mmCIF file of C-alpha atoms and ligand atoms in Angstrom:
data_model
loop_
_atom_site.group_PDB
_atom_site.id
_atom_site.type_symbol
_atom_site.label_atom_id
_atom_site.label_comp_id
_atom_site.label_asym_id
_atom_site.label_seq_id
_atom_site.Cartn_x
_atom_site.Cartn_y
_atom_site.Cartn_z
ATOM 1 C CA MET A 1 -116.895 -73.294 111.940
ATOM 2 C CA PHE A 2 -116.161 -72.712 108.249
ATOM 3 C CA ASP A 3 -116.958 -74.924 105.298
ATOM 4 C CA THR A 4 -113.300 -74.842 104.234
ATOM 5 C CA LYS A 5 -113.139 -74.370 100.470
ATOM 6 C CA ILE A 6 -110.278 -75.571 98.259
ATOM 7 C CA LEU A 7 -109.301 -72.939 95.715
ATOM 8 C CA GLY A 8 -107.394 -73.240 92.437
ATOM 9 C CA THR A 9 -104.389 -71.079 91.438
ATOM 10 C CA ASP A 10 -106.196 -69.108 88.647
ATOM 11 C CA GLU A 11 -106.605 -65.347 88.825
ATOM 12 C CA ASP A 12 -110.114 -65.394 90.147
ATOM 13 C CA SER A 13 -109.211 -67.742 93.012
ATOM 14 C CA ILE A 14 -106.270 -65.561 93.941
ATOM 15 C CA ALA A 15 -108.462 -62.495 93.835
ATOM 16 C CA TYR A 16 -111.047 -64.245 96.009
ATOM 17 C CA ALA A 17 -108.313 -65.305 98.606
ATOM 18 C CA ALA A 18 -106.975 -61.739 98.510
ATOM 19 C CA LYS A 19 -110.463 -60.501 99.290
ATOM 20 C CA LEU A 20 -110.829 -62.845 102.314
ATOM 21 C CA LEU A 21 -107.414 -61.693 103.534
ATOM 22 C CA SER A 22 -108.284 -57.948 103.162
ATOM 23 C CA GLN A 23 -111.464 -58.694 105.184
ATOM 24 C CA GLY A 24 -109.329 -60.043 108.050
ATOM 25 C CA GLU A 25 -109.701 -63.796 107.325
ATOM 26 C CA VAL A 26 -107.139 -66.477 107.351
ATOM 27 C CA VAL A 27 -106.223 -68.499 104.149
ATOM 28 C CA GLY A 28 -104.049 -71.528 103.477
ATOM 29 C CA MET A 29 -101.345 -70.536 101.016
ATOM 30 C CA PRO A 30 -98.724 -72.643 99.124
ATOM 31 C CA THR A 31 -95.103 -71.638 99.191
ATOM 32 C CA GLU A 32 -91.923 -73.317 97.854
ATOM 33 C CA THR A 33 -91.126 -74.618 101.307
ATOM 34 C CA VAL A 34 -94.297 -75.560 103.077
ATOM 35 C CA TYR A 35 -97.941 -74.321 103.178
ATOM 36 C CA GLY A 36 -98.489 -71.190 105.258
ATOM 37 C CA LEU A 37 -101.501 -69.927 107.171
ATOM 38 C CA ALA A 38 -101.769 -66.386 105.829
ATOM 39 C CA ALA A 39 -103.259 -63.221 107.250
ATOM 40 C CA ASN A 40 -102.682 -59.432 106.924
ATOM 41 C CA ALA A 41 -99.477 -58.865 109.033
ATOM 42 C CA PHE A 42 -100.760 -55.437 109.982
ATOM 43 C CA ASP A 43 -104.225 -56.581 111.135
ATOM 44 C CA GLU A 44 -103.887 -57.635 114.826
ATOM 45 C CA ALA A 45 -107.366 -59.308 114.876
ATOM 46 C CA ALA A 46 -106.558 -61.297 111.785
ATOM 47 C CA VAL A 47 -103.187 -62.357 113.124
ATOM 48 C CA ARG A 48 -104.826 -63.542 116.355
ATOM 49 C CA LYS A 49 -106.999 -65.841 114.209
ATOM 50 C CA ILE A 50 -103.834 -67.485 112.987
ATOM 51 C CA PHE A 51 -102.746 -68.278 116.523
ATOM 52 C CA ALA A 52 -106.200 -69.547 117.367
ATOM 53 C CA ALA A 53 -106.499 -71.827 114.316
ATOM 54 C CA LYS A 54 -103.146 -73.346 114.959
ATOM 55 C CA GLY A 55 -103.300 -73.495 118.776
ATOM 56 C CA ARG A 56 -99.971 -71.615 118.718
ATOM 57 C CA PRO A 57 -98.448 -70.121 121.821
ATOM 58 C CA ALA A 58 -98.677 -66.293 121.632
ATOM 59 C CA ASP A 59 -94.991 -65.833 122.149
ATOM 60 C CA ASN A 60 -93.930 -67.728 119.025
ATOM 61 C CA PRO A 61 -93.460 -65.045 116.374
ATOM 62 C CA LEU A 62 -94.734 -65.147 112.815
ATOM 63 C CA ILE A 63 -92.702 -64.681 109.629
ATOM 64 C CA VAL A 64 -93.853 -61.692 107.469
ATOM 65 C CA HIS A 65 -93.915 -62.450 103.738
ATOM 66 C CA ILE A 66 -93.347 -59.801 101.024
ATOM 67 C CA SER A 67 -93.407 -60.038 97.196
ATOM 68 C CA ASP A 68 -91.200 -57.155 96.399
ATOM 69 C CA ILE A 69 -87.954 -55.923 98.011
ATOM 70 C CA SER A 70 -89.402 -52.354 98.168
ATOM 71 C CA GLN A 71 -91.767 -53.587 100.858
ATOM 72 C CA LEU A 72 -88.890 -54.292 103.228
ATOM 73 C CA GLU A 73 -87.944 -50.706 104.188
ATOM 74 C CA GLY A 74 -91.230 -49.960 105.938
ATOM 75 C CA LEU A 75 -91.211 -53.139 107.918
ATOM 76 C CA VAL A 76 -87.873 -52.960 109.605
ATOM 77 C CA ASP A 77 -85.954 -50.288 111.523
ATOM 78 C CA ARG A 78 -82.552 -51.128 110.226
ATOM 79 C CA ILE A 79 -81.314 -53.307 107.346
ATOM 80 C CA PRO A 80 -77.928 -54.816 108.187
ATOM 81 C CA PRO A 81 -75.482 -54.725 105.356
ATOM 82 C CA LEU A 82 -75.252 -58.504 105.316
ATOM 83 C CA ALA A 83 -79.048 -58.697 104.926
ATOM 84 C CA VAL A 84 -78.732 -56.723 101.672
ATOM 85 C CA LYS A 85 -76.125 -59.272 100.385
ATOM 86 C CA CYS A 86 -78.326 -62.204 101.450
ATOM 87 C CA ALA A 87 -81.358 -60.710 99.791
ATOM 88 C CA GLU A 88 -79.445 -60.212 96.543
ATOM 89 C CA LYS A 89 -78.210 -63.771 96.567
ATOM 90 C CA PHE A 90 -81.128 -65.797 98.072
ATOM 91 C CA TRP A 91 -84.349 -63.765 97.535
ATOM 92 C CA ALA A 92 -86.860 -64.636 96.294
ATOM 93 C CA GLY A 93 -86.378 -67.989 98.052
ATOM 94 C CA PRO A 94 -86.463 -70.013 101.288
ATOM 95 C CA LEU A 95 -84.532 -67.605 103.497
ATOM 96 C CA THR A 96 -86.025 -65.712 106.510
ATOM 97 C CA MET A 97 -83.971 -62.841 107.991
ATOM 98 C CA ILE A 98 -84.601 -61.537 111.457
ATOM 99 C CA MET A 99 -84.223 -57.729 111.732
ATOM 100 C CA PRO A 100 -85.294 -54.959 114.171
ATOM 101 C CA LYS A 101 -88.998 -54.386 113.523
ATOM 102 C CA SER A 102 -90.562 -51.072 112.704
ATOM 103 C CA GLU A 103 -93.638 -49.709 114.523
ATOM 104 C CA LYS A 104 -95.749 -50.875 111.640
ATOM 105 C CA ILE A 105 -95.451 -54.563 112.726
ATOM 106 C CA PRO A 106 -97.881 -55.223 115.603
ATOM 107 C CA MET A 107 -96.505 -56.962 118.736
ATOM 108 C CA VAL A 108 -98.984 -59.759 118.150
ATOM 109 C CA THR A 109 -97.299 -60.643 114.799
ATOM 110 C CA SER A 110 -93.727 -60.541 116.306
ATOM 111 C CA GLY A 111 -94.835 -62.607 119.308
ATOM 112 C CA GLY A 112 -93.900 -59.722 121.605
ATOM 113 C CA LEU A 113 -90.334 -59.379 120.294
ATOM 114 C CA ASP A 114 -88.810 -56.182 118.956
ATOM 115 C CA THR A 115 -87.535 -58.082 115.889
ATOM 116 C CA VAL A 116 -89.372 -59.524 112.919
ATOM 117 C CA GLY A 117 -88.562 -62.291 110.434
ATOM 118 C CA ILE A 118 -89.001 -61.301 106.812
ATOM 119 C CA ARG A 119 -89.061 -63.656 103.874
ATOM 120 C CA MET A 120 -89.735 -63.125 100.178
ATOM 121 C CA PRO A 121 -91.038 -66.465 98.837
ATOM 122 C CA SER A 122 -90.284 -67.665 95.339
ATOM 123 C CA HIS A 123 -93.549 -69.427 94.840
ATOM 124 C CA LYS A 124 -95.468 -67.859 92.048
ATOM 125 C CA VAL A 125 -98.929 -68.243 93.673
ATOM 126 C CA ALA A 126 -97.650 -66.882 97.041
ATOM 127 C CA ARG A 127 -96.122 -63.888 95.267
ATOM 128 C CA ALA A 128 -99.293 -63.234 93.283
ATOM 129 C CA LEU A 129 -101.406 -63.387 96.435
ATOM 130 C CA ILE A 130 -99.194 -60.976 98.336
ATOM 131 C CA SER A 131 -99.095 -58.599 95.379
ATOM 132 C CA ALA A 132 -102.893 -58.775 95.045
ATOM 133 C CA CYS A 133 -103.346 -57.960 98.711
ATOM 134 C CA GLY A 134 -101.000 -54.904 98.714
ATOM 135 C CA PHE A 135 -100.041 -55.630 102.415
ATOM 136 C CA PRO A 136 -97.406 -58.002 103.755
ATOM 137 C CA ILE A 137 -98.599 -61.407 104.808
ATOM 138 C CA ALA A 138 -97.915 -63.055 108.207
ATOM 139 C CA ALA A 139 -97.772 -66.808 107.793
ATOM 140 C CA PRO A 140 -96.547 -69.537 109.950
ATOM 141 C CA SER A 141 -96.677 -73.202 108.681
ATOM 142 C CA ALA A 142 -100.245 -74.239 108.237
ATOM 143 C CA ASN A 143 -100.276 -77.217 110.562
ATOM 144 C CA LEU A 144 -101.821 -77.543 114.002
ATOM 145 C CA SER A 145 -99.141 -76.513 116.502
ATOM 146 C CA GLY A 146 -96.904 -79.530 117.278
ATOM 147 C CA SER A 147 -97.803 -81.367 114.069
ATOM 148 C CA PRO A 148 -95.487 -81.906 111.019
ATOM 149 C CA SER A 149 -95.608 -78.891 108.568
ATOM 150 C CA PRO A 150 -98.017 -79.406 105.627
ATOM 151 C CA THR A 151 -96.557 -79.876 102.187
ATOM 152 C CA THR A 152 -99.841 -80.448 100.291
ATOM 153 C CA ALA A 153 -103.232 -78.785 100.400
ATOM 154 C CA GLN A 154 -104.639 -82.055 101.707
ATOM 155 C CA HIS A 155 -102.297 -81.917 104.725
ATOM 156 C CA VAL A 156 -103.604 -78.387 105.412
ATOM 157 C CA LEU A 157 -107.180 -79.558 105.085
ATOM 158 C CA ASN A 158 -106.552 -82.373 107.457
ATOM 159 C CA ASP A 159 -105.369 -80.013 110.215
ATOM 160 C CA MET A 160 -107.468 -76.842 109.366
ATOM 161 C CA HIS A 161 -110.784 -78.226 108.215
ATOM 162 C CA GLY A 162 -113.510 -75.984 109.615
ATOM 163 C CA ARG A 163 -110.996 -73.571 111.156
ATOM 164 C CA ILE A 164 -110.381 -71.394 108.085
ATOM 165 C CA PRO A 165 -112.506 -70.375 105.093
ATOM 166 C CA ALA A 166 -110.168 -71.373 102.283
ATOM 167 C CA ILE A 167 -106.967 -73.105 101.104
ATOM 168 C CA ILE A 168 -105.272 -72.421 97.783
ATOM 169 C CA ASP A 169 -104.156 -75.747 96.317
ATOM 170 C CA GLY A 170 -100.890 -75.199 94.614
ATOM 171 C CA GLY A 171 -99.776 -78.780 94.538
ATOM 172 C CA ALA A 172 -96.924 -80.348 96.523
ATOM 173 C CA CYS A 173 -94.278 -77.990 97.881
ATOM 174 C CA GLY A 174 -90.928 -78.235 95.955
ATOM 175 C CA VAL A 175 -88.627 -77.817 98.946
ATOM 176 C CA GLY A 176 -90.599 -79.595 101.721
ATOM 177 C CA VAL A 177 -88.953 -78.120 104.789
ATOM 178 C CA GLU A 178 -89.478 -74.618 106.147
ATOM 179 C CA SER A 179 -87.194 -71.723 105.298
ATOM 180 C CA THR A 180 -83.781 -71.218 106.691
ATOM 181 C CA VAL A 181 -84.012 -68.693 109.505
ATOM 182 C CA ILE A 182 -81.008 -66.394 110.297
ATOM 183 C CA SER A 183 -80.175 -63.355 112.412
ATOM 184 C CA PHE A 184 -77.203 -61.034 112.152
ATOM 185 C CA GLU A 185 -74.481 -60.441 114.717
ATOM 186 C CA GLY A 186 -72.000 -57.594 114.669
ATOM 187 C CA GLU A 187 -70.747 -56.404 111.235
ATOM 188 C CA ASP A 188 -70.030 -59.679 109.666
ATOM 189 C CA GLY A 189 -71.780 -62.488 111.567
ATOM 190 C CA ILE A 190 -74.746 -64.737 110.643
ATOM 191 C CA ARG A 191 -76.399 -66.930 113.217
ATOM 192 C CA LEU A 192 -78.295 -69.905 111.827
ATOM 193 C CA LEU A 193 -81.459 -70.358 113.854
ATOM 194 C CA ARG A 194 -83.247 -72.916 111.721
ATOM 195 C CA PRO A 195 -81.512 -74.830 108.910
ATOM 196 C CA GLY A 196 -83.339 -75.093 105.558
ATOM 197 C CA PHE A 197 -82.831 -75.438 101.837
ATOM 198 C CA ILE A 198 -80.322 -72.502 101.953
ATOM 199 C CA SER A 199 -77.636 -74.279 103.811
ATOM 200 C CA ALA A 200 -74.863 -73.101 106.189
ATOM 201 C CA GLU A 201 -72.487 -73.712 103.387
ATOM 202 C CA ASP A 202 -74.526 -71.467 101.089
ATOM 203 C CA LEU A 203 -74.432 -68.768 103.771
ATOM 204 C CA MET A 204 -70.714 -69.051 104.056
ATOM 205 C CA GLU A 205 -70.406 -67.576 100.626
ATOM 206 C CA ILE A 206 -71.738 -64.360 102.115
ATOM 207 C CA THR A 207 -69.481 -64.439 105.246
ATOM 208 C CA PRO A 208 -67.118 -67.123 106.675
ATOM 209 C CA ASN A 209 -68.576 -66.089 110.025
ATOM 210 C CA VAL A 210 -71.654 -68.402 110.192
ATOM 211 C CA LEU A 211 -72.540 -69.749 113.615
ATOM 212 C CA ILE A 212 -74.902 -72.591 113.984
ATOM 213 C CA ASP A 213 -77.077 -71.819 116.968
ATOM 214 C CA LYS A 214 -77.044 -74.379 119.766
ATOM 215 C CA GLY A 215 -80.797 -74.960 119.435
ATOM 216 C CA VAL A 216 -80.346 -76.340 116.048
ATOM 217 C CA LEU A 217 -78.876 -79.770 117.283
ATOM 218 C CA GLU A 218 -79.504 -79.771 120.966
ATOM 219 C CA LYS A 219 -82.553 -79.793 123.264
ATOM 220 C CA LEU A 220 -82.331 -76.521 125.047
ATOM 221 C CA GLY A 221 -82.676 -76.574 128.834
ATOM 222 C CA GLU A 222 -85.557 -74.945 130.629
ATOM 223 C CA ASN A 223 -83.634 -71.868 131.681
ATOM 224 C CA VAL A 224 -81.628 -71.218 128.519
ATOM 225 C CA LYS A 225 -82.445 -67.961 126.657
ATOM 226 C CA VAL A 226 -83.983 -69.070 123.386
ATOM 227 C CA ARG A 227 -83.121 -66.919 120.297
ATOM 228 C CA SER A 228 -85.846 -68.543 118.159
ATOM 229 C CA PRO A 229 -88.972 -69.236 120.258
ATOM 230 C CA GLY A 230 -90.121 -71.859 117.809
ATOM 231 C CA MET A 231 -87.128 -74.041 118.875
ATOM 232 C CA LYS A 232 -88.332 -74.606 122.377
ATOM 233 C CA TYR A 233 -91.737 -76.061 121.510
ATOM 234 C CA LYS A 234 -92.464 -79.756 120.794
ATOM 235 C CA HIS A 235 -92.545 -80.148 117.116
ATOM 236 C CA TYR A 236 -93.228 -82.472 114.167
ATOM 237 C CA ALA A 237 -93.959 -85.379 116.490
ATOM 238 C CA PRO A 238 -95.863 -88.322 115.187
ATOM 239 C CA LYS A 239 -97.653 -90.622 117.710
ATOM 240 C CA ALA A 240 -94.960 -93.271 117.268
ATOM 241 C CA ASP A 241 -91.872 -93.396 119.372
ATOM 242 C CA VAL A 242 -89.152 -92.420 116.999
ATOM 243 C CA THR A 243 -85.417 -93.264 117.528
ATOM 244 C CA ILE A 244 -82.722 -92.083 115.068
ATOM 245 C CA ILE A 245 -79.953 -94.696 114.492
ATOM 246 C CA ASP A 246 -76.863 -92.674 113.807
ATOM 247 C CA SER A 247 -74.643 -95.313 112.096
ATOM 248 C CA SER A 248 -73.435 -96.882 108.936
ATOM 249 C CA LEU A 249 -76.040 -98.815 106.912
ATOM 250 C CA GLU A 250 -74.569 -102.159 108.075
ATOM 251 C CA ALA A 251 -74.737 -101.196 111.737
ATOM 252 C CA PHE A 252 -78.349 -100.006 111.292
ATOM 253 C CA ARG A 253 -79.354 -103.308 109.800
ATOM 254 C CA GLU A 254 -77.596 -105.232 112.539
ATOM 255 C CA TYR A 255 -79.211 -103.022 115.201
ATOM 256 C CA VAL A 256 -82.771 -103.326 113.916
ATOM 257 C CA LYS A 257 -82.391 -107.149 113.487
ATOM 258 C CA THR A 258 -81.921 -107.485 117.212
ATOM 259 C CA HIS A 259 -84.178 -104.639 118.451
ATOM 260 C CA ALA A 260 -87.195 -104.724 116.191
ATOM 261 C CA ASP A 261 -90.523 -106.365 117.381
ATOM 262 C CA ASN A 262 -93.962 -106.656 115.944
ATOM 263 C CA ASP A 263 -94.657 -103.000 116.535
ATOM 264 C CA THR A 264 -91.646 -101.677 114.589
ATOM 265 C CA THR A 265 -91.534 -99.720 111.413
ATOM 266 C CA LEU A 266 -88.340 -98.631 109.794
ATOM 267 C CA MET A 267 -87.870 -95.140 108.352
ATOM 268 C CA VAL A 268 -85.221 -95.533 105.610
ATOM 269 C CA PHE A 269 -83.946 -93.840 102.479
ATOM 270 C CA THR A 270 -84.500 -96.488 99.810
ATOM 271 C CA ASP A 271 -85.936 -100.034 99.669
ATOM 272 C CA SER A 272 -82.473 -101.513 99.275
ATOM 273 C CA ASP A 273 -81.681 -100.350 102.874
ATOM 274 C CA CYS A 274 -84.083 -103.063 104.037
ATOM 275 C CA GLU A 275 -83.253 -105.780 101.634
ATOM 276 C CA GLY A 276 -83.660 -109.106 103.287
ATOM 277 C CA LEU A 277 -85.053 -107.638 106.447
ATOM 278 C CA ASP A 278 -88.584 -108.783 107.305
ATOM 279 C CA ILE A 279 -89.573 -105.505 108.939
ATOM 280 C CA PRO A 280 -92.238 -103.020 107.513
ATOM 281 C CA HIS A 281 -90.547 -99.889 106.255
ATOM 282 C CA ILE A 282 -91.229 -96.541 104.708
ATOM 283 C CA CYS A 283 -88.779 -94.745 102.428
ATOM 284 C CA TYR A 284 -88.229 -91.043 102.026
ATOM 285 C CA GLY A 285 -85.572 -90.327 99.465
ATOM 286 C CA ALA A 286 -82.175 -91.312 98.169
ATOM 287 C CA ASN A 287 -80.572 -87.854 98.651
ATOM 288 C CA ASP A 288 -80.824 -84.763 100.942
ATOM 289 C CA GLU A 289 -83.181 -82.891 98.627
ATOM 290 C CA GLU A 290 -85.580 -85.806 98.282
ATOM 291 C CA GLN A 291 -85.519 -86.361 101.959
ATOM 292 C CA ALA A 292 -86.416 -82.763 102.645
ATOM 293 C CA LYS A 293 -89.269 -82.934 100.202
ATOM 294 C CA GLU A 294 -90.695 -86.179 101.596
ATOM 295 C CA LEU A 295 -89.920 -85.915 105.340
ATOM 296 C CA PHE A 296 -93.218 -84.311 106.555
ATOM 297 C CA ASP A 297 -95.393 -86.474 104.378
ATOM 298 C CA VAL A 298 -93.691 -89.582 105.781
ATOM 299 C CA LEU A 299 -94.082 -88.378 109.305
ATOM 300 C CA ARG A 300 -97.797 -87.880 108.765
ATOM 301 C CA GLU A 301 -97.929 -91.297 107.083
ATOM 302 C CA LEU A 302 -96.546 -92.924 110.232
ATOM 303 C CA ASP A 303 -99.747 -91.713 112.040
ATOM 304 C CA ILE A 304 -102.006 -92.926 109.251
ATOM 305 C CA ILE A 305 -100.513 -96.470 109.328
ATOM 306 C CA GLY A 306 -100.642 -96.403 113.120
ATOM 307 C CA ALA A 307 -96.856 -96.895 113.586
ATOM 308 C CA LYS A 308 -95.868 -97.427 117.231
ATOM 309 C CA LYS A 309 -92.111 -97.764 117.282
ATOM 310 C CA VAL A 310 -89.897 -96.408 114.535
ATOM 311 C CA TYR A 311 -86.196 -96.737 113.915
ATOM 312 C CA ALA A 312 -85.013 -94.090 111.470
ATOM 313 C CA ARG A 313 -81.713 -93.941 109.489
ATOM 314 C CA CYS A 314 -79.823 -90.801 110.230
ATOM 315 C CA PRO A 315 -79.792 -88.063 107.552
ATOM 316 C CA ASN A 316 -76.662 -86.241 106.605
ATOM 317 C CA LYS A 317 -75.751 -83.398 108.917
ATOM 318 C CA ASP A 318 -74.433 -80.925 106.281
ATOM 319 C CA GLY A 319 -75.956 -79.077 103.333
ATOM 320 C CA VAL A 320 -79.759 -79.596 103.099
ATOM 321 C CA GLY A 321 -79.314 -82.708 105.197
ATOM 322 C CA LEU A 322 -78.862 -80.539 108.254
ATOM 323 C CA ALA A 323 -82.387 -79.269 107.818
ATOM 324 C CA VAL A 324 -83.776 -82.868 107.522
ATOM 325 C CA TYR A 325 -81.765 -83.923 110.590
ATOM 326 C CA ASN A 326 -82.912 -80.863 112.649
ATOM 327 C CA ARG A 327 -86.623 -81.789 111.924
ATOM 328 C CA LEU A 328 -86.232 -85.486 112.424
ATOM 329 C CA LEU A 329 -84.447 -84.861 115.778
ATOM 330 C CA ARG A 330 -87.462 -83.021 117.054
ATOM 331 C CA ALA A 331 -89.834 -85.653 115.601
ATOM 332 C CA ALA A 332 -87.714 -88.215 117.629
ATOM 333 C CA GLY A 333 -87.840 -86.163 120.806
ATOM 334 C CA PHE A 334 -84.017 -85.979 120.465
ATOM 335 C CA GLN A 335 -83.693 -89.797 120.909
ATOM 336 C CA VAL A 336 -80.563 -90.859 119.070
ATOM 337 C CA VAL A 337 -78.695 -94.170 119.246
ATOM 338 C CA LYS A 338 -75.137 -93.548 118.097
ATOM 339 C CA LEU A 339 -73.261 -96.713 117.007
HETATM 340 O O1 TXA B 1 -90.891 -71.654 105.118
HETATM 341 C C1 TXA B 1 -91.301 -71.057 106.065
HETATM 342 O O2 TXA B 1 -90.637 -70.239 106.818
HETATM 343 C C2 TXA B 1 -92.763 -71.192 106.338
HETATM 344 C C3 TXA B 1 -93.545 -70.708 105.101
HETATM 345 C C4 TXA B 1 -95.057 -70.606 105.315
HETATM 346 O O3 TXA B 1 -93.107 -69.435 104.777
HETATM 347 N N1 TXA B 1 -93.183 -70.592 107.526
HETATM 348 C C5 TXA B 1 -92.809 -71.071 108.740
HETATM 349 O O4 TXA B 1 -93.296 -70.332 109.811
HETATM 350 O O5 TXA B 1 -92.148 -72.031 108.914
HETATM 351 P P1 TXA B 1 -93.314 -70.953 111.332
HETATM 352 O O6 TXA B 1 -94.013 -69.888 112.095
HETATM 353 O O7 TXA B 1 -93.793 -72.270 111.327
HETATM 354 O O8 TXA B 1 -91.771 -70.944 111.752
HETATM 355 C C6 TXA B 1 -91.173 -69.662 111.980
HETATM 356 C C7 TXA B 1 -89.949 -69.915 112.842
HETATM 357 C C8 TXA B 1 -90.297 -70.239 114.286
HETATM 358 O O9 TXA B 1 -89.376 -71.089 114.751
HETATM 359 C C9 TXA B 1 -90.179 -68.850 114.982
HETATM 360 O O10 TXA B 1 -89.920 -68.992 116.348
HETATM 361 C C10 TXA B 1 -89.051 -68.204 114.196
HETATM 362 O O11 TXA B 1 -89.163 -68.658 112.844
HETATM 363 N N2 TXA B 1 -89.076 -66.768 114.229
HETATM 364 C C11 TXA B 1 -90.014 -65.959 113.597
HETATM 365 N N3 TXA B 1 -89.795 -64.636 113.901
HETATM 366 C C12 TXA B 1 -88.645 -64.558 114.718
HETATM 367 C C13 TXA B 1 -87.991 -63.575 115.384
HETATM 368 N N4 TXA B 1 -88.364 -62.364 115.283
HETATM 369 N N5 TXA B 1 -86.883 -63.961 116.152
HETATM 370 C C14 TXA B 1 -86.501 -65.255 116.278
HETATM 371 N N6 TXA B 1 -87.170 -66.238 115.608
HETATM 372 C C15 TXA B 1 -88.240 -65.959 114.847
HETATM 373 MG MG1 MG B 2 -94.096 -74.127 111.965
#
């Protein structure tokens, strides 16, 4: 058991966190997407501590974070030409690229795969921490496995209290959903494995050949080969039974009027969605970007208020909206009512 410390973002705090990391400990770290649970990507024992703290299955690989493009070469065996283009356009930023891993990345870090996901975050504190360490940092989202990803230091503390020695408090994350994860196919193909702030439309500026993996929008069957192991696990689920209502605002309002009971909470975009409806509700943003930023906080809030049954309005399925929809779909256990 640790007495988990909350650290600031000043130089001394970052130096202290870097020291902990170089000693093989695990530290909560802010990034522009969500908070990460950081450890030295080269240190197998340290990486095992991440899996233990989260209760994460050992076959779910970790993303390796770098602060400078020069670090990339030693970590991967081959850099696909499209990866160079993506790095130029989207790094530093919320994009993770899967590439063949070099021997330097331990199998524990890559979840037993011969590939590794690399990301160069844009968050100042994350970059300062990685630079201060001098080694790349393996970091999954800093939630307990299965819970919504943390977008504030308080969320991390709620999940990781006593499990890790320290959390750097860098305030609320700007993006709010985890990075876009992609792999490369052939000479000019990109496969979108997890949608994020860098949208499919953004990626199409690199190549028209962007394929959205089946796992983004569908529940994969037991025997399907999963390209991104994280997709097969239960995720983001609040205790409440969540159903997405895929419909116009009018149809949503009609539906909840007839289906809501005393246990119902509505998850809507703005107060005006519920005008005249006498049902408790929770709002998470008027546009895709706001919804991405607020989604995980609202999912955690549902547990705090003890929500039992939730009807959620359906986010957009393009742009950043696709990332929100992808996460909400998992929170809802893929329950969608299409009207
Ligand atoms: O924004 C983010 O990506 C955050 C911050 C902390 O950087 N990290 C994050 O990590 O979301 P995590 O572990 O919660 O999600 C990583 C996802 C998982 O779905 C995992 O299966 C997938 O990326 N992934 C990682 N390495 C992979 C690989 N080599 N092949 C396929 N999928 C991979
Ligand atoms: Mg995660």
